[in-house]
PDB file of C-alpha atoms in Angstrom:
ATOM      1  CA  UNK E   1       0.000   0.000   0.000  1.00 79.00           C
ATOM      2  CA  UNK E   2       2.665   2.507   1.083  1.00 83.00           C
ATOM      3  CA  UNK E   3       4.796   1.575  -1.920  1.00 87.00           C
ATOM      4  CA  UNK E   4       1.894   2.414  -4.237  1.00 90.00           C
ATOM      5  CA  UNK E   5       1.382   5.753  -2.478  1.00 92.00           C
ATOM      6  CA  UNK E   6       5.084   6.521  -2.943  1.00 92.00           C
ATOM      7  CA  UNK E   7       4.836   5.504  -6.614  1.00 93.00           C
ATOM      8  CA  UNK E   8       1.879   7.904  -6.938  1.00 94.00           C
ATOM      9  CA  UNK E   9       3.958  10.685  -5.354  1.00 94.00           C
ATOM     10  CA  UNK E  10       6.667  10.023  -7.966  1.00 95.00           C
ATOM     11  CA  UNK E  11       4.058  10.160 -10.765  1.00 95.00           C
ATOM     12  CA  UNK E  12       2.562  13.426  -9.430  1.00 95.00           C
ATOM     13  CA  UNK E  13       6.033  15.008  -9.217  1.00 94.00           C
ATOM     14  CA  UNK E  14       6.763  13.778 -12.748  1.00 95.00           C
ATOM     15  CA  UNK E  15       3.527  15.405 -13.932  1.00 95.00           C
ATOM     16  CA  UNK E  16       4.523  18.702 -12.297  1.00 94.00           C
ATOM     17  CA  UNK E  17       7.972  18.533 -13.920  1.00 94.00           C
ATOM     18  CA  UNK E  18       6.377  17.699 -17.283  1.00 94.00           C
ATOM     19  CA  UNK E  19       4.108  20.738 -16.820  1.00 92.00           C
ATOM     20  CA  UNK E  20       7.184  22.894 -16.272  1.00 90.00           C
ATOM     21  CA  UNK E  21       8.657  21.372 -19.438  1.00 89.00           C
ATOM     22  CA  UNK E  22       5.431  22.313 -21.240  1.00 89.00           C
ATOM     23  CA  UNK E  23       5.810  25.940 -20.153  1.00 88.00           C
ATOM     24  CA  UNK E  24       9.449  25.844 -21.276  1.00 88.00           C
ATOM     25  CA  UNK E  25       8.949  24.383 -24.747  1.00 88.00           C
ATOM     26  CA  UNK E  26       5.337  25.241 -25.694  1.00 89.00           C
ATOM     27  CA  UNK E  27       5.102  28.729 -24.177  1.00 86.00           C
ATOM     28  CA  UNK E  28       8.837  29.370 -24.686  1.00 84.00           C
ATOM     29  CA  UNK E  29       9.448  30.443 -21.112  1.00 84.00           C
ATOM     30  CA  UNK E  30      13.088  29.874 -20.206  1.00 85.00           C
ATOM     31  CA  UNK E  31      13.468  28.741 -16.582  1.00 86.00           C
ATOM     32  CA  UNK E  32      15.498  30.986 -14.256  1.00 87.00           C
ATOM     33  CA  UNK E  33      18.268  29.501 -12.023  1.00 87.00           C
ATOM     34  CA  UNK E  34      15.942  29.510  -8.989  1.00 89.00           C
ATOM     35  CA  UNK E  35      13.261  27.695 -11.053  1.00 90.00           C
ATOM     36  CA  UNK E  36      15.854  25.048 -11.993  1.00 92.00           C
ATOM     37  CA  UNK E  37      16.811  24.652  -8.320  1.00 92.00           C
ATOM     38  CA  UNK E  38      13.133  24.056  -7.489  1.00 94.00           C
ATOM     39  CA  UNK E  39      12.995  21.361 -10.169  1.00 94.00           C
ATOM     40  CA  UNK E  40      16.092  19.801  -8.570  1.00 93.00           C
ATOM     41  CA  UNK E  41      14.316  19.869  -5.185  1.00 94.00           C
ATOM     42  CA  UNK E  42      11.366  17.998  -6.741  1.00 94.00           C
ATOM     43  CA  UNK E  43      13.749  15.438  -8.233  1.00 94.00           C
ATOM     44  CA  UNK E  44      15.305  15.018  -4.772  1.00 93.00           C
ATOM     45  CA  UNK E  45      11.860  14.236  -3.323  1.00 95.00           C
ATOM     46  CA  UNK E  46      11.331  11.839  -6.218  1.00 94.00           C
ATOM     47  CA  UNK E  47      14.568  10.020  -5.335  1.00 94.00           C
ATOM     48  CA  UNK E  48      13.394   9.522  -1.724  1.00 94.00           C
ATOM     49  CA  UNK E  49      10.026   8.178  -2.893  1.00 94.00           C
ATOM     50  CA  UNK E  50      11.736   6.036  -5.546  1.00 93.00           C
ATOM     51  CA  UNK E  51      13.982   4.530  -2.844  1.00 93.00           C
ATOM     52  CA  UNK E  52      10.847   3.626  -0.881  1.00 91.00           C
ATOM     53  CA  UNK E  53       9.481   1.888  -3.968  1.00 92.00           C
ATOM     54  CA  UNK E  54      12.756   0.117  -4.814  1.00 91.00           C
ATOM     55  CA  UNK E  55      14.302  -0.697  -1.431  1.00 90.00           C
ATOM     56  CA  UNK E  56      11.210  -0.898   0.789  1.00 87.00           C
ATOM     57  CA  UNK E  57       9.644   1.662   3.121  1.00 89.00           C
ATOM     58  CA  UNK E  58      12.216   3.168   5.493  1.00 88.00           C
ATOM     59  CA  UNK E  59      12.420   6.224   7.715  1.00 90.00           C
ATOM     60  CA  UNK E  60      15.626   7.549   6.130  1.00 90.00           C
ATOM     61  CA  UNK E  61      13.979   7.585   2.682  1.00 92.00           C
ATOM     62  CA  UNK E  62      11.265   9.815   4.109  1.00 94.00           C
ATOM     63  CA  UNK E  63      14.108  11.920   5.577  1.00 94.00           C
ATOM     64  CA  UNK E  64      15.454  12.422   2.041  1.00 93.00           C
ATOM     65  CA  UNK E  65      11.996  13.538   0.925  1.00 95.00           C
ATOM     66  CA  UNK E  66      11.678  15.985   3.827  1.00 96.00           C
ATOM     67  CA  UNK E  67      15.169  17.483   3.359  1.00 95.00           C
ATOM     68  CA  UNK E  68      14.560  17.944  -0.370  1.00 94.00           C
ATOM     69  CA  UNK E  69      11.167  19.535   0.368  1.00 96.00           C
ATOM     70  CA  UNK E  70      12.763  21.960   2.827  1.00 95.00           C
ATOM     71  CA  UNK E  71      15.433  22.866   0.273  1.00 93.00           C
ATOM     72  CA  UNK E  72      12.951  23.354  -2.573  1.00 94.00           C
ATOM     73  CA  UNK E  73      10.500  25.212  -0.339  1.00 94.00           C
ATOM     74  CA  UNK E  74      13.248  27.604   0.766  1.00 92.00           C
ATOM     75  CA  UNK E  75      14.169  28.362  -2.854  1.00 92.00           C
ATOM     76  CA  UNK E  76      10.502  28.867  -3.799  1.00 93.00           C
ATOM     77  CA  UNK E  77       9.919  31.108  -0.783  1.00 91.00           C
ATOM     78  CA  UNK E  78      12.959  33.163  -1.679  1.00 89.00           C
ATOM     79  CA  UNK E  79      11.582  33.660  -5.216  1.00 87.00           C
ATOM     80  CA  UNK E  80       8.144  34.575  -3.852  1.00 88.00           C
ATOM     81  CA  UNK E  81       9.846  37.117  -1.578  1.00 85.00           C
ATOM     82  CA  UNK E  82      11.629  38.644  -4.605  1.00 83.00           C
ATOM     83  CA  UNK E  83       8.294  39.411  -6.268  1.00 81.00           C
ATOM     84  CA  UNK E  84       6.151  40.090  -3.213  1.00 78.00           C
ATOM     85  CA  UNK E  85       6.103  43.898  -3.591  1.00 78.00           C
ATOM     86  CA  UNK E  86       2.984  45.061  -5.497  1.00 76.00           C
ATOM     87  CA  UNK E  87       5.067  47.251  -7.807  1.00 76.00           C
ATOM     88  CA  UNK E  88       7.441  44.396  -8.679  1.00 76.00           C
ATOM     89  CA  UNK E  89       6.169  42.353 -11.653  1.00 74.00           C
ATOM     90  CA  UNK E  90       5.644  38.584 -11.460  1.00 74.00           C
ATOM     91  CA  UNK E  91       8.210  36.371 -13.162  1.00 78.00           C
ATOM     92  CA  UNK E  92       6.823  34.334 -16.036  1.00 77.00           C
ATOM     93  CA  UNK E  93       3.324  33.397 -17.098  1.00 79.00           C
ATOM     94  CA  UNK E  94       0.894  32.672 -14.230  1.00 81.00           C
ATOM     95  CA  UNK E  95      -0.993  29.360 -14.117  1.00 81.00           C
ATOM     96  CA  UNK E  96      -4.547  29.433 -12.690  1.00 85.00           C
ATOM     97  CA  UNK E  97      -3.853  32.855 -11.202  1.00 80.00           C
ATOM     98  CA  UNK E  98      -0.695  31.878  -9.355  1.00 83.00           C
ATOM     99  CA  UNK E  99       2.896  32.109 -10.503  1.00 86.00           C
ATOM    100  CA  UNK E 100       4.788  28.865 -11.087  1.00 89.00           C
ATOM    101  CA  UNK E 101       7.068  29.423  -8.074  1.00 89.00           C
ATOM    102  CA  UNK E 102       4.006  29.822  -5.819  1.00 90.00           C
ATOM    103  CA  UNK E 103       2.675  26.503  -7.166  1.00 93.00           C
ATOM    104  CA  UNK E 104       6.096  25.052  -6.575  1.00 94.00           C
ATOM    105  CA  UNK E 105       6.011  26.177  -2.918  1.00 95.00           C
ATOM    106  CA  UNK E 106       2.570  24.563  -2.558  1.00 95.00           C
ATOM    107  CA  UNK E 107       3.953  21.297  -3.989  1.00 95.00           C
ATOM    108  CA  UNK E 108       6.792  21.300  -1.428  1.00 96.00           C
ATOM    109  CA  UNK E 109       4.411  22.145   1.429  1.00 96.00           C
ATOM    110  CA  UNK E 110       2.016  19.375   0.345  1.00 95.00           C
ATOM    111  CA  UNK E 111       4.915  16.905   0.220  1.00 95.00           C
ATOM    112  CA  UNK E 112       5.846  17.709   3.836  1.00 96.00           C
ATOM    113  CA  UNK E 113       2.184  17.232   4.779  1.00 95.00           C
ATOM    114  CA  UNK E 114       1.912  13.944   2.851  1.00 94.00           C
ATOM    115  CA  UNK E 115       5.107  12.529   4.395  1.00 94.00           C
ATOM    116  CA  UNK E 116       3.958  13.562   7.882  1.00 94.00           C
ATOM    117  CA  UNK E 117       0.593  11.847   7.311  1.00 93.00           C
ATOM    118  CA  UNK E 118       2.267   8.676   5.994  1.00 91.00           C
ATOM    119  CA  UNK E 119       4.543   8.578   9.052  1.00 91.00           C
ATOM    120  CA  UNK E 120       1.585   9.058  11.407  1.00 91.00           C
ATOM    121  CA  UNK E 121      -0.790   6.606   9.703  1.00 88.00           C
ATOM    122  CA  UNK E 122       1.531   3.701   8.914  1.00 83.00           C
ATOM    123  CA  UNK E 123       3.820   1.774  11.193  1.00 77.00           C
ATOM    124  CA  UNK E 124       7.210   1.301   9.540  1.00 76.00           C
ATOM    125  CA  UNK E 125       8.725  -2.100  10.136  1.00 72.00           C
ATOM    126  CA  UNK E 126      12.475  -2.497   9.916  1.00 65.00           C
ATOM    127  CA  UNK E 127      13.175  -3.893   6.476  1.00 60.00           C
ATOM    128  CA  UNK E 128      16.403  -5.000   4.891  1.00 57.00           C
ATOM    129  CA  UNK E 129      18.021  -2.471   2.581  1.00 60.00           C
ATOM    130  CA  UNK E 130      18.187  -4.950  -0.290  1.00 68.00           C
ATOM    131  CA  UNK E 131      16.188  -4.176  -3.401  1.00 71.00           C
ATOM    132  CA  UNK E 132      12.620  -5.391  -3.263  1.00 75.00           C
ATOM    133  CA  UNK E 133      10.368  -6.420  -6.164  1.00 77.00           C
ATOM    134  CA  UNK E 134       8.481  -3.566  -7.839  1.00 80.00           C
ATOM    135  CA  UNK E 135       5.025  -3.780  -9.350  1.00 84.00           C
ATOM    136  CA  UNK E 136       4.183  -2.241 -12.732  1.00 87.00           C
ATOM    137  CA  UNK E 137       3.097   1.077 -11.200  1.00 90.00           C
ATOM    138  CA  UNK E 138       6.392   1.451  -9.336  1.00 88.00           C
ATOM    139  CA  UNK E 139       8.436   0.497 -12.377  1.00 90.00           C
ATOM    140  CA  UNK E 140       6.524   2.966 -14.579  1.00 93.00           C
ATOM    141  CA  UNK E 141       6.924   5.765 -11.984  1.00 93.00           C
ATOM    142  CA  UNK E 142      10.688   5.264 -11.616  1.00 93.00           C
ATOM    143  CA  UNK E 143      11.363   5.080 -15.348  1.00 94.00           C
ATOM    144  CA  UNK E 144       9.210   8.156 -15.972  1.00 94.00           C
ATOM    145  CA  UNK E 145      11.093  10.224 -13.377  1.00 94.00           C
ATOM    146  CA  UNK E 146      14.442   8.960 -14.656  1.00 94.00           C
ATOM    147  CA  UNK E 147      13.616  10.014 -18.234  1.00 94.00           C
ATOM    148  CA  UNK E 148      12.408  13.423 -17.012  1.00 94.00           C
ATOM    149  CA  UNK E 149      15.680  13.886 -15.086  1.00 93.00           C
ATOM    150  CA  UNK E 150      17.664  13.052 -18.238  1.00 94.00           C
ATOM    151  CA  UNK E 151      15.471  15.444 -20.252  1.00 93.00           C
ATOM    152  CA  UNK E 152      16.084  18.228 -17.739  1.00 92.00           C
ATOM    153  CA  UNK E 153      19.852  17.604 -17.786  1.00 93.00           C
ATOM    154  CA  UNK E 154      19.932  17.869 -21.600  1.00 93.00           C
ATOM    155  CA  UNK E 155      17.632  20.928 -21.751  1.00 92.00           C
ATOM    156  CA  UNK E 156      19.630  22.708 -19.033  1.00 90.00           C
ATOM    157  CA  UNK E 157      22.892  21.906 -20.808  1.00 91.00           C
ATOM    158  CA  UNK E 158      21.600  23.572 -23.985  1.00 90.00           C
ATOM    159  CA  UNK E 159      20.309  26.544 -21.968  1.00 87.00           C
ATOM    160  CA  UNK E 160      23.272  27.184 -19.645  1.00 85.00           C
ATOM    161  CA  UNK E 161      26.139  25.014 -20.874  1.00 84.00           C
ATOM    162  CA  UNK E 162      28.452  23.617 -18.218  1.00 82.00           C
ATOM    163  CA  UNK E 163      28.916  26.940 -16.387  1.00 77.00           C
ATOM    164  CA  UNK E 164      26.480  28.622 -13.986  1.00 76.00           C
ATOM    165  CA  UNK E 165      23.182  29.847 -15.477  1.00 78.00           C
ATOM    166  CA  UNK E 166      22.790  33.565 -16.105  1.00 75.00           C
ATOM    167  CA  UNK E 167      20.385  35.243 -13.635  1.00 70.00           C
TER     168      UNK E 167
ATOM    169  CA  UNK M   1      26.821  23.421 -13.465  1.00 82.00           C
ATOM    170  CA  UNK M   2      23.011  23.124 -13.225  1.00 86.00           C
ATOM    171  CA  UNK M   3      23.072  20.536 -16.037  1.00 89.00           C
ATOM    172  CA  UNK M   4      25.646  18.558 -14.039  1.00 90.00           C
ATOM    173  CA  UNK M   5      23.346  18.656 -10.996  1.00 90.00           C
ATOM    174  CA  UNK M   6      20.470  17.235 -13.047  1.00 90.00           C
ATOM    175  CA  UNK M   7      22.854  14.589 -14.392  1.00 92.00           C
ATOM    176  CA  UNK M   8      23.936  13.651 -10.832  1.00 92.00           C
ATOM    177  CA  UNK M   9      20.304  13.212  -9.741  1.00 91.00           C
ATOM    178  CA  UNK M  10      19.501  11.298 -12.956  1.00 92.00           C
ATOM    179  CA  UNK M  11      22.452   9.005 -12.185  1.00 92.00           C
ATOM    180  CA  UNK M  12      21.115   8.604  -8.662  1.00 91.00           C
ATOM    181  CA  UNK M  13      17.749   7.513 -10.098  1.00 91.00           C
ATOM    182  CA  UNK M  14      19.506   5.116 -12.455  1.00 92.00           C
ATOM    183  CA  UNK M  15      21.271   3.491  -9.489  1.00 90.00           C
ATOM    184  CA  UNK M  16      17.883   3.273  -7.735  1.00 90.00           C
ATOM    185  CA  UNK M  17      16.539   1.348 -10.723  1.00 89.00           C
ATOM    186  CA  UNK M  18      19.591  -0.937 -10.748  1.00 89.00           C
ATOM    187  CA  UNK M  19      19.483  -1.379  -6.971  1.00 85.00           C
ATOM    188  CA  UNK M  20      22.811   0.093  -5.752  1.00 87.00           C
ATOM    189  CA  UNK M  21      21.584   1.765  -2.590  1.00 85.00           C
ATOM    190  CA  UNK M  22      24.900   3.183  -1.310  1.00 86.00           C
ATOM    191  CA  UNK M  23      25.546   4.914  -4.650  1.00 88.00           C
ATOM    192  CA  UNK M  24      22.067   6.464  -4.549  1.00 88.00           C
ATOM    193  CA  UNK M  25      22.769   7.857  -1.081  1.00 87.00           C
ATOM    194  CA  UNK M  26      26.169   9.247  -2.066  1.00 90.00           C
ATOM    195  CA  UNK M  27      24.911  10.887  -5.253  1.00 89.00           C
ATOM    196  CA  UNK M  28      21.823  12.355  -3.567  1.00 87.00           C
ATOM    197  CA  UNK M  29      24.028  13.827  -0.816  1.00 90.00           C
ATOM    198  CA  UNK M  30      26.543  15.292  -3.287  1.00 91.00           C
ATOM    199  CA  UNK M  31      23.701  16.627  -5.463  1.00 88.00           C
ATOM    200  CA  UNK M  32      21.876  18.250  -2.554  1.00 89.00           C
ATOM    201  CA  UNK M  33      25.018  19.855  -1.132  1.00 90.00           C
ATOM    202  CA  UNK M  34      25.877  21.277  -4.560  1.00 88.00           C
ATOM    203  CA  UNK M  35      22.268  22.511  -4.885  1.00 87.00           C
ATOM    204  CA  UNK M  36      22.653  24.420  -1.606  1.00 88.00           C
ATOM    205  CA  UNK M  37      25.944  25.926  -2.875  1.00 87.00           C
ATOM    206  CA  UNK M  38      24.221  26.927  -6.141  1.00 85.00           C
ATOM    207  CA  UNK M  39      21.328  28.462  -4.202  1.00 85.00           C
ATOM    208  CA  UNK M  40      23.678  30.733  -2.272  1.00 84.00           C
ATOM    209  CA  UNK M  41      25.572  31.476  -5.491  1.00 83.00           C
ATOM    210  CA  UNK M  42      22.356  32.741  -7.093  1.00 80.00           C
ATOM    211  CA  UNK M  43      21.001  34.337  -3.918  1.00 78.00           C
ATOM    212  CA  UNK M  44      24.023  35.889  -2.218  1.00 74.00           C
ATOM    213  CA  UNK M  45      21.830  38.461  -0.456  1.00 71.00           C
ATOM    214  CA  UNK M  46      20.133  35.584   1.430  1.00 68.00           C
ATOM    215  CA  UNK M  47      23.562  34.577   2.748  1.00 68.00           C
ATOM    216  CA  UNK M  48      24.234  38.182   3.842  1.00 69.00           C
ATOM    217  CA  UNK M  49      20.906  38.292   5.709  1.00 68.00           C
ATOM    218  CA  UNK M  50      21.646  34.967   7.426  1.00 64.00           C
ATOM    219  CA  UNK M  51      25.180  36.105   8.326  1.00 62.00           C
TER     220      UNK M  51
END
């Protein structure tokens, strides 16, 4: 059950990252360095959830998810703070009335909430750290996130090269 | 640099798929630490406020 929930978290994060890709390639909105760092935070959460799917449910995998959420949330909050003044324009095209970095902050906040709920609701038994069998949902989720990570690496390389991205 | 960070996390996911847990841990840790460095590189004023 918990493995399927973690696989769903991976799929939801993949959908969010695909949405960001859509804004990048369909609406031609180049991501800023802080936007890329938020995507990296989401990938970090995805790695924690993927480890739960692959190696079994463990506390330290949820720790990875929480640390990545805190990192990504901090970056998103910093970007919100940059544009919080009424006279300062929003960055990028808004989606359903909110900017993408505000949505990103909501995703990180929801992840913290989801992990907290999972930790409260389910008792985690000590499992071995060996790889465990994955069902089709888990396998699909992990491959999807892996391909999105590769896609992001290639797209970012063509945008910024190997040096730091221009602000 | 950002592309390298995505590549590190992609590699970490690849090791998850293969089943090398220690490599996943190491790459995630390196990736996250570099992400924090990149954050302060792009948001130096945040560092000044914290200092």
